[in-house]
């Protein structure tokens, strides 16, 4: 049997998404064999993040500084605001480097089932950011789920009367999507939003 | 873009076996969201292992103590020695709790191709352990590969003349194995080693 320290490490790793007990064990063996090139760098990286982890007071992103790197970056267009449900969504969008503006993380979606009400999300701070002025466009980048779209509708209503352009992500066929395999909802959206061929 | 500290953590995790850049990113998001229940415990577990990591001077196992927990355990039968190629093999066998004796980790297998010679493995220390007396049986638990079996043969030759019983793991059908899907080598071994039905 491995020592309690090693078992504790296996268990801490096994709780990560995408890792189970078996792969955690393999990962730990790798760490033990490569102390200097794997274990120590990972340990240092964790410590560094742990010491400086912060939630951005402006947008709700998690980062190692507050305000986060995006909000602090003067090259990011402050006039465009992209509203997302979770930090993971922000990362996914920002990895693609398609959006030059800034973000606002709600921290979830409205859900009657899970008892998530507007005051549980960072909606008031979004309204305050818009009301403070300087924002021309708000992109509602909620998930294409019922709850995501309900949240988008709610925010759109709350922002009524503010002089901003409200937009949302296009719905339709995903790249590489085959009609045969797509659900009726996606097909209906794609047909409804059909565009003239250039 | 995430901060350099977070990127460093993603990259350190992505180098673990079983994790890629995508799953490492998901794991980091999980760690950031669950600072107290995921990030801190993992960081502490890594530190604890890092501080005490040691290779057992007797058997070659990696553990947080030297001698390792197995070699130091008086309940383990010192008269039976199971020789394995890697620490991972020791863990796999020991997890099944089938072997009551102790282990000896070679640290690899003989390989003309990779230039691994007997002096590159912990074979001399194995012979010394056996020569010191008190060992009745040596189980050669090498992998069922050409190189594993070559290594087993070599060790068997080196141990000739020592008053120990040499055994090796049985070869044959794996539990749940279907004949239709098994390779000829396994079928040949299983047929050659056939036993009377009780």
CSV table of C-alpha atoms in Angstrom, one decimal:
chain,number,residue,atom,x,y,z
A,1,UNK,CA,0.0,0.0,0.0
A,2,UNK,CA,1.2,3.5,-0.7
A,3,UNK,CA,1.7,5.9,2.1
A,4,UNK,CA,-1.1,8.2,3.4
A,5,UNK,CA,0.5,11.2,1.7
A,6,UNK,CA,0.5,9.5,-1.7
A,7,UNK,CA,-3.0,8.2,-1.2
A,8,UNK,CA,-4.2,11.7,-0.3
A,9,UNK,CA,-2.6,13.0,-3.5
A,10,UNK,CA,-4.3,10.3,-5.6
A,11,UNK,CA,-7.6,11.2,-4.0
A,12,UNK,CA,-7.2,14.9,-4.5
A,13,UNK,CA,-6.4,14.3,-8.2
A,14,UNK,CA,-9.2,11.8,-8.6
A,15,UNK,CA,-11.8,14.5,-7.7
A,16,UNK,CA,-10.8,16.6,-10.7
A,17,UNK,CA,-13.2,16.4,-13.7
A,18,UNK,CA,-11.9,14.1,-16.3
A,19,UNK,CA,-9.8,12.0,-13.9
A,20,UNK,CA,-11.0,8.9,-12.1
A,21,UNK,CA,-9.2,6.8,-9.4
A,22,UNK,CA,-7.3,4.8,-12.1
A,23,UNK,CA,-6.0,7.8,-14.1
A,24,UNK,CA,-5.3,9.7,-10.9
A,25,UNK,CA,-3.0,6.8,-9.8
A,26,UNK,CA,-1.2,6.9,-13.2
A,27,UNK,CA,-0.8,10.6,-12.9
A,28,UNK,CA,0.6,10.3,-9.4
A,29,UNK,CA,3.1,7.6,-10.6
A,30,UNK,CA,4.2,10.0,-13.3
A,31,UNK,CA,4.6,12.8,-10.7
A,32,UNK,CA,6.6,10.5,-8.4
A,33,UNK,CA,8.9,9.4,-11.2
A,34,UNK,CA,9.5,12.9,-12.5
A,35,UNK,CA,9.9,14.8,-9.3
A,36,UNK,CA,11.9,17.7,-10.7
A,37,UNK,CA,10.1,18.1,-14.1
A,38,UNK,CA,6.5,17.3,-13.2
A,39,UNK,CA,5.8,17.2,-9.4
A,40,UNK,CA,7.7,20.4,-8.4
A,41,UNK,CA,6.5,22.6,-11.3
A,42,UNK,CA,2.9,21.5,-10.7
A,43,UNK,CA,3.3,22.2,-7.0
A,44,UNK,CA,4.8,25.6,-7.6
A,45,UNK,CA,2.1,26.5,-10.2
A,46,UNK,CA,-0.7,25.5,-7.7
A,47,UNK,CA,0.9,27.6,-4.9
A,48,UNK,CA,1.2,30.6,-7.2
A,49,UNK,CA,-2.4,30.4,-8.2
A,50,UNK,CA,-3.6,29.7,-4.7
A,51,UNK,CA,-1.7,32.7,-3.3
A,52,UNK,CA,-3.1,35.2,-5.8
A,53,UNK,CA,-6.5,33.7,-6.8
A,54,UNK,CA,-9.1,36.5,-6.9
A,55,UNK,CA,-12.6,37.1,-8.4
A,56,UNK,CA,-12.6,40.2,-10.5
A,57,UNK,CA,-14.8,42.9,-8.9
A,58,UNK,CA,-15.8,44.3,-12.2
A,59,UNK,CA,-16.7,41.3,-14.4
A,60,UNK,CA,-16.7,38.2,-12.1
A,61,UNK,CA,-13.9,36.4,-13.9
A,62,UNK,CA,-11.5,34.4,-11.8
A,63,UNK,CA,-7.9,35.4,-12.2
A,64,UNK,CA,-4.8,36.1,-10.2
A,65,UNK,CA,-5.5,39.8,-10.0
A,66,UNK,CA,-8.5,42.0,-9.3
A,67,UNK,CA,-9.4,43.6,-11.7
A,68,UNK,CA,-8.7,40.6,-14.0
A,69,UNK,CA,-6.2,40.8,-16.9
A,70,UNK,CA,-9.0,41.4,-19.3
A,71,UNK,CA,-10.6,44.3,-17.4
A,72,UNK,CA,-7.2,45.8,-16.8
A,73,UNK,CA,-6.1,45.6,-20.5
A,74,UNK,CA,-6.5,49.0,-22.1
A,75,UNK,CA,-6.5,47.4,-25.5
A,76,UNK,CA,-9.8,45.7,-24.9
A,77,UNK,CA,-12.8,47.7,-26.2
A,78,UNK,CA,-14.7,48.8,-23.1
A,79,UNK,CA,-17.7,49.8,-25.3
A,80,UNK,CA,-18.6,46.1,-26.0
A,81,UNK,CA,-19.7,43.9,-23.2
A,82,UNK,CA,-20.2,40.1,-23.6
A,83,UNK,CA,-22.4,38.6,-20.9
A,84,UNK,CA,-21.8,34.9,-20.2
A,85,UNK,CA,-23.1,32.4,-17.7
A,86,UNK,CA,-19.9,30.9,-16.3
A,87,UNK,CA,-16.2,31.6,-16.2
A,88,UNK,CA,-15.7,28.5,-18.4
A,89,UNK,CA,-17.8,30.3,-21.1
A,90,UNK,CA,-15.6,33.4,-20.9
A,91,UNK,CA,-12.5,31.2,-21.3
A,92,UNK,CA,-14.0,29.4,-24.3
A,93,UNK,CA,-14.9,32.6,-26.1
A,94,UNK,CA,-11.6,34.3,-25.2
A,95,UNK,CA,-9.5,31.3,-26.3
A,96,UNK,CA,-11.0,31.8,-29.8
A,97,UNK,CA,-9.8,35.5,-29.6
A,98,UNK,CA,-12.9,36.6,-31.6
A,99,UNK,CA,-14.3,39.2,-29.2
A,100,UNK,CA,-12.3,42.4,-28.7
A,101,UNK,CA,-14.4,43.7,-25.9
A,102,UNK,CA,-14.9,42.9,-22.2
A,103,UNK,CA,-17.0,40.4,-20.3
A,104,UNK,CA,-19.5,40.0,-17.6
A,105,UNK,CA,-19.9,36.7,-15.8
A,106,UNK,CA,-23.3,36.0,-14.3
A,107,UNK,CA,-22.2,33.1,-12.2
A,108,UNK,CA,-25.0,30.8,-13.5
A,109,UNK,CA,-28.4,31.0,-15.1
A,110,UNK,CA,-32.0,31.6,-13.9
A,111,UNK,CA,-33.6,28.4,-13.0
A,112,UNK,CA,-36.9,27.8,-11.3
A,113,UNK,CA,-36.0,24.2,-10.8
A,114,UNK,CA,-32.7,24.9,-9.0
A,115,UNK,CA,-34.1,27.9,-7.2
A,116,UNK,CA,-31.8,30.4,-8.9
A,117,UNK,CA,-33.3,33.9,-8.8
A,118,UNK,CA,-32.1,37.1,-10.4
A,119,UNK,CA,-30.6,38.3,-7.2
A,120,UNK,CA,-28.4,35.1,-7.1
A,121,UNK,CA,-26.7,36.1,-10.3
A,122,UNK,CA,-24.4,39.1,-11.0
A,123,UNK,CA,-27.2,40.9,-12.9
A,124,UNK,CA,-27.5,44.0,-10.8
A,125,UNK,CA,-23.8,44.7,-11.3
A,126,UNK,CA,-24.3,44.3,-15.0
A,127,UNK,CA,-27.1,46.8,-15.1
A,128,UNK,CA,-24.9,49.2,-13.0
A,129,UNK,CA,-22.0,48.8,-15.5
A,130,UNK,CA,-24.3,49.6,-18.4
A,131,UNK,CA,-26.0,52.5,-16.5
A,132,UNK,CA,-22.6,54.0,-15.7
A,133,UNK,CA,-22.3,54.7,-19.5
A,134,UNK,CA,-19.6,54.1,-22.0
A,135,UNK,CA,-21.1,50.8,-23.2
A,136,UNK,CA,-22.5,50.7,-26.8
A,137,UNK,CA,-23.3,47.0,-27.2
A,138,UNK,CA,-24.2,44.1,-24.9
A,139,UNK,CA,-23.8,40.7,-26.4
A,140,UNK,CA,-26.0,38.1,-24.6
A,141,UNK,CA,-23.9,35.0,-25.0
A,142,UNK,CA,-26.0,32.6,-22.9
A,143,UNK,CA,-26.1,28.9,-23.6
A,144,UNK,CA,-28.6,27.8,-26.2
A,145,UNK,CA,-30.6,26.1,-23.5
A,146,UNK,CA,-34.1,26.9,-22.2
A,147,UNK,CA,-32.6,28.4,-19.0
A,148,UNK,CA,-29.9,30.2,-20.8
A,149,UNK,CA,-32.4,31.8,-23.1
A,150,UNK,CA,-34.8,32.7,-20.2
A,151,UNK,CA,-31.8,34.4,-18.6
A,152,UNK,CA,-31.1,36.3,-21.8
A,153,UNK,CA,-34.7,37.4,-22.0
A,154,UNK,CA,-34.7,38.6,-18.4
A,155,UNK,CA,-31.6,40.6,-18.9
A,156,UNK,CA,-32.9,42.1,-22.1
A,157,UNK,CA,-36.0,43.3,-20.3
A,158,UNK,CA,-33.9,44.7,-17.4
A,159,UNK,CA,-31.8,46.7,-19.9
A,160,UNK,CA,-34.8,48.2,-21.7
A,161,UNK,CA,-34.5,51.9,-21.9
A,162,UNK,CA,-30.7,51.9,-21.7
A,163,UNK,CA,-29.1,53.3,-24.9
A,164,UNK,CA,-27.2,50.1,-25.8
A,165,UNK,CA,-27.5,47.8,-28.7
A,166,UNK,CA,-28.5,44.3,-27.5
A,167,UNK,CA,-27.3,41.3,-29.5
A,168,UNK,CA,-27.1,37.6,-29.1
A,169,UNK,CA,-25.1,34.8,-30.6
A,170,UNK,CA,-26.4,33.4,-33.8
A,171,UNK,CA,-28.2,30.0,-33.7
A,172,UNK,CA,-27.9,27.5,-36.5
A,173,UNK,CA,-25.9,24.7,-37.8
A,174,UNK,CA,-22.6,24.1,-36.0
A,175,UNK,CA,-19.5,24.0,-38.2
A,176,UNK,CA,-19.2,20.4,-39.5
A,177,UNK,CA,-22.8,19.6,-38.4
A,178,UNK,CA,-24.7,17.2,-40.6
A,179,UNK,CA,-28.4,17.8,-41.0
A,180,UNK,CA,-29.1,14.1,-40.5
A,181,UNK,CA,-27.7,14.2,-37.0
A,182,UNK,CA,-29.0,17.5,-35.8
A,183,UNK,CA,-32.0,18.0,-33.5
A,184,UNK,CA,-35.2,19.5,-34.8
A,185,UNK,CA,-34.8,22.6,-32.6
A,186,UNK,CA,-31.4,23.5,-34.3
A,187,UNK,CA,-32.8,22.8,-37.7
A,188,UNK,CA,-35.8,25.0,-37.0
A,189,UNK,CA,-33.5,27.9,-35.8
A,190,UNK,CA,-31.3,27.5,-38.9
A,191,UNK,CA,-34.2,27.6,-41.3
A,192,UNK,CA,-35.9,30.5,-39.5
A,193,UNK,CA,-32.6,32.5,-39.6
A,194,UNK,CA,-31.8,31.6,-43.2
A,195,UNK,CA,-29.8,34.1,-45.2
A,196,UNK,CA,-29.5,35.0,-48.9
A,197,UNK,CA,-26.7,33.3,-50.7
A,198,UNK,CA,-24.0,35.9,-51.6
B,1,UNK,CA,-6.5,35.5,-21.7
B,2,UNK,CA,-5.9,33.9,-18.4
B,3,UNK,CA,-3.0,35.2,-16.3
B,4,UNK,CA,0.5,33.6,-16.6
B,5,UNK,CA,0.1,31.8,-13.3
B,6,UNK,CA,-3.1,30.2,-14.4
B,7,UNK,CA,-1.6,29.3,-17.8
B,8,UNK,CA,1.4,27.7,-16.0
B,9,UNK,CA,-1.0,25.6,-14.0
B,10,UNK,CA,-2.9,24.5,-17.1
B,11,UNK,CA,0.4,23.5,-18.7
B,12,UNK,CA,1.7,21.6,-15.7
B,13,UNK,CA,-1.6,19.6,-15.5
B,14,UNK,CA,-1.7,19.1,-19.3
B,15,UNK,CA,1.6,17.2,-19.1
B,16,UNK,CA,0.1,14.5,-16.9
B,17,UNK,CA,-0.7,11.3,-18.6
B,18,UNK,CA,-4.4,11.1,-19.4
B,19,UNK,CA,-4.9,14.8,-19.4
B,20,UNK,CA,-4.6,17.0,-22.5
B,21,UNK,CA,-4.8,20.8,-22.9
B,22,UNK,CA,-8.6,20.7,-23.0
B,23,UNK,CA,-9.2,18.6,-19.9
B,24,UNK,CA,-6.4,20.4,-18.1
B,25,UNK,CA,-8.3,23.7,-18.7
B,26,UNK,CA,-11.5,22.1,-17.3
B,27,UNK,CA,-9.6,20.8,-14.3
B,28,UNK,CA,-8.1,24.2,-13.6
B,29,UNK,CA,-11.5,25.9,-13.8
B,30,UNK,CA,-12.8,23.4,-11.3
B,31,UNK,CA,-9.8,24.2,-9.0
B,32,UNK,CA,-10.4,27.9,-9.3
B,33,UNK,CA,-14.1,27.6,-8.5
B,34,UNK,CA,-13.5,25.3,-5.6
B,35,UNK,CA,-10.6,27.0,-4.0
B,36,UNK,CA,-11.1,25.5,-0.5
B,37,UNK,CA,-12.3,22.1,-1.3
B,38,UNK,CA,-10.2,21.3,-4.4
B,39,UNK,CA,-7.3,23.7,-5.0
B,40,UNK,CA,-6.0,23.9,-1.4
B,41,UNK,CA,-6.2,20.1,-0.7
B,42,UNK,CA,-4.4,19.3,-3.9
B,43,UNK,CA,-1.7,21.9,-3.2
B,44,UNK,CA,-1.2,20.6,0.3
B,45,UNK,CA,-1.1,16.9,-0.9
B,46,UNK,CA,1.5,17.8,-3.5
B,47,UNK,CA,3.7,19.6,-1.0
B,48,UNK,CA,3.5,16.8,1.5
B,49,UNK,CA,4.6,14.2,-1.1
B,50,UNK,CA,7.2,16.6,-2.5
B,51,UNK,CA,8.8,17.1,0.9
B,52,UNK,CA,9.0,13.4,1.8
B,53,UNK,CA,9.4,11.6,-1.6
B,54,UNK,CA,12.0,8.9,-1.4
B,55,UNK,CA,13.1,5.8,-3.3
B,56,UNK,CA,13.3,2.8,-1.0
B,57,UNK,CA,16.9,1.7,-0.6
B,58,UNK,CA,15.8,-1.9,-0.2
B,59,UNK,CA,13.2,-2.6,-2.9
B,60,UNK,CA,13.3,0.5,-5.2
B,61,UNK,CA,9.7,1.5,-4.5
B,62,UNK,CA,8.9,5.2,-4.4
B,63,UNK,CA,7.2,6.2,-1.2
B,64,UNK,CA,7.3,9.0,1.4
B,65,UNK,CA,9.7,7.0,3.6
B,66,UNK,CA,12.9,5.0,3.2
B,67,UNK,CA,12.5,2.0,3.7
B,68,UNK,CA,9.1,2.1,2.1
B,69,UNK,CA,5.9,1.2,4.0
B,70,UNK,CA,6.0,-2.3,2.5
B,71,UNK,CA,9.6,-3.1,3.5
B,72,UNK,CA,9.0,-1.6,6.9
B,73,UNK,CA,5.9,-3.6,7.6
B,74,UNK,CA,6.7,-6.6,9.9
B,75,UNK,CA,3.5,-8.3,8.8
B,76,UNK,CA,4.8,-8.7,5.2
B,77,UNK,CA,6.4,-12.1,4.6
B,78,UNK,CA,10.2,-11.4,4.1
B,79,UNK,CA,10.7,-15.0,2.7
B,80,UNK,CA,8.7,-14.3,-0.5
B,81,UNK,CA,10.1,-11.7,-3.0
B,82,UNK,CA,8.1,-10.5,-6.0
B,83,UNK,CA,10.3,-9.0,-8.7
B,84,UNK,CA,8.6,-6.4,-11.0
B,85,UNK,CA,9.8,-4.1,-13.8
B,86,UNK,CA,8.3,-0.8,-12.6
B,87,UNK,CA,6.8,0.8,-9.5
B,88,UNK,CA,3.5,0.9,-11.4
B,89,UNK,CA,3.5,-2.9,-11.5
B,90,UNK,CA,4.2,-3.1,-7.8
B,91,UNK,CA,1.2,-0.8,-7.2
B,92,UNK,CA,-1.0,-2.8,-9.5
B,93,UNK,CA,-0.2,-6.1,-7.7
B,94,UNK,CA,-0.4,-4.6,-4.3
B,95,UNK,CA,-3.7,-3.0,-4.9
B,96,UNK,CA,-5.1,-6.4,-5.5
B,97,UNK,CA,-3.8,-7.4,-2.0
B,98,UNK,CA,-2.9,-10.9,-3.3
B,99,UNK,CA,0.8,-11.1,-2.5
B,100,UNK,CA,1.7,-11.2,1.2
B,101,UNK,CA,5.5,-10.9,0.6
B,102,UNK,CA,7.8,-8.1,-0.4
B,103,UNK,CA,8.8,-6.6,-3.7
B,104,UNK,CA,11.9,-5.7,-5.7
B,105,UNK,CA,11.6,-3.1,-8.4
B,106,UNK,CA,14.0,-3.4,-11.3
B,107,UNK,CA,13.4,0.0,-12.8
B,108,UNK,CA,12.8,-1.3,-16.3
B,109,UNK,CA,13.5,-4.3,-18.5
B,110,UNK,CA,16.5,-5.5,-20.5
B,111,UNK,CA,16.3,-4.1,-24.0
B,112,UNK,CA,18.9,-4.3,-26.7
B,113,UNK,CA,16.9,-1.8,-28.7
B,114,UNK,CA,16.8,0.8,-26.0
B,115,UNK,CA,20.3,0.0,-24.8
B,116,UNK,CA,19.2,-1.1,-21.3
B,117,UNK,CA,21.8,-3.5,-19.9
B,118,UNK,CA,21.7,-5.6,-16.7
B,119,UNK,CA,23.8,-3.0,-14.9
B,120,UNK,CA,21.2,-0.3,-15.7
B,121,UNK,CA,18.6,-2.3,-13.6
B,122,UNK,CA,18.5,-3.1,-9.9
B,123,UNK,CA,19.5,-6.7,-10.6
B,124,UNK,CA,22.7,-6.7,-8.5
B,125,UNK,CA,20.8,-5.5,-5.4
B,126,UNK,CA,18.2,-8.3,-6.1
B,127,UNK,CA,21.0,-10.9,-6.1
B,128,UNK,CA,22.5,-9.4,-3.0
B,129,UNK,CA,19.1,-9.6,-1.2
B,130,UNK,CA,18.7,-13.2,-2.1
B,131,UNK,CA,22.3,-14.0,-1.2
B,132,UNK,CA,21.9,-12.4,2.2
B,133,UNK,CA,19.5,-15.3,3.0
B,134,UNK,CA,16.0,-15.5,4.4
B,135,UNK,CA,14.3,-15.6,1.1
B,136,UNK,CA,12.6,-18.9,0.1
B,137,UNK,CA,10.8,-17.9,-3.1
B,138,UNK,CA,11.3,-15.3,-5.8
B,139,UNK,CA,8.3,-14.6,-8.1
B,140,UNK,CA,9.4,-13.2,-11.4
B,141,UNK,CA,6.4,-10.9,-12.2
B,142,UNK,CA,7.7,-9.4,-15.4
B,143,UNK,CA,5.4,-8.2,-18.2
B,144,UNK,CA,4.3,-10.9,-20.7
B,145,UNK,CA,6.3,-9.2,-23.4
B,146,UNK,CA,9.5,-10.3,-25.2
B,147,UNK,CA,11.6,-7.9,-23.2
B,148,UNK,CA,9.9,-8.8,-19.9
B,149,UNK,CA,10.4,-12.5,-20.5
B,150,UNK,CA,14.1,-12.0,-21.6
B,151,UNK,CA,14.6,-10.1,-18.3
B,152,UNK,CA,13.0,-12.9,-16.3
B,153,UNK,CA,15.3,-15.5,-18.0
B,154,UNK,CA,18.3,-13.4,-17.3
B,155,UNK,CA,17.4,-13.1,-13.6
B,156,UNK,CA,16.7,-16.8,-13.4
B,157,UNK,CA,20.2,-17.6,-14.7
B,158,UNK,CA,21.8,-15.1,-12.3
B,159,UNK,CA,19.9,-16.8,-9.4
B,160,UNK,CA,21.0,-20.3,-10.3
B,161,UNK,CA,22.7,-22.0,-7.4
B,162,UNK,CA,20.9,-20.0,-4.8
B,163,UNK,CA,18.6,-22.1,-2.6
B,164,UNK,CA,15.4,-20.3,-3.6
B,165,UNK,CA,12.2,-21.4,-5.4
B,166,UNK,CA,11.8,-19.4,-8.7
B,167,UNK,CA,8.3,-19.0,-9.9
B,168,UNK,CA,6.6,-16.8,-12.5
B,169,UNK,CA,3.1,-15.5,-13.1
B,170,UNK,CA,0.8,-17.9,-14.9
B,171,UNK,CA,0.0,-17.1,-18.6
B,172,UNK,CA,-3.3,-17.8,-20.1
B,173,UNK,CA,-6.8,-16.4,-20.7
B,174,UNK,CA,-7.5,-13.2,-18.9
B,175,UNK,CA,-10.7,-13.2,-16.8
B,176,UNK,CA,-13.5,-12.3,-19.1
B,177,UNK,CA,-11.4,-13.0,-22.2
B,178,UNK,CA,-13.1,-14.3,-25.2
B,179,UNK,CA,-11.2,-16.8,-27.4
B,180,UNK,CA,-12.4,-15.1,-30.5
B,181,UNK,CA,-10.6,-11.9,-29.6
B,182,UNK,CA,-7.4,-13.2,-28.1
B,183,UNK,CA,-4.1,-13.3,-29.9
B,184,UNK,CA,-2.5,-16.6,-31.0
B,185,UNK,CA,0.3,-16.2,-28.5
B,186,UNK,CA,-2.1,-16.1,-25.5
B,187,UNK,CA,-4.1,-19.0,-26.9
B,188,UNK,CA,-1.0,-21.1,-27.4
B,189,UNK,CA,0.1,-20.4,-23.8
B,190,UNK,CA,-3.3,-21.2,-22.4
B,191,UNK,CA,-3.4,-24.5,-24.3
B,192,UNK,CA,0.1,-25.5,-23.4
B,193,UNK,CA,-0.6,-24.8,-19.7
B,194,UNK,CA,-4.0,-26.5,-19.7
B,195,UNK,CA,-5.0,-28.2,-16.4
B,196,UNK,CA,-7.2,-31.1,-15.5
B,197,UNK,CA,-10.8,-30.1,-14.7
B,198,UNK,CA,-11.4,-30.6,-11.0
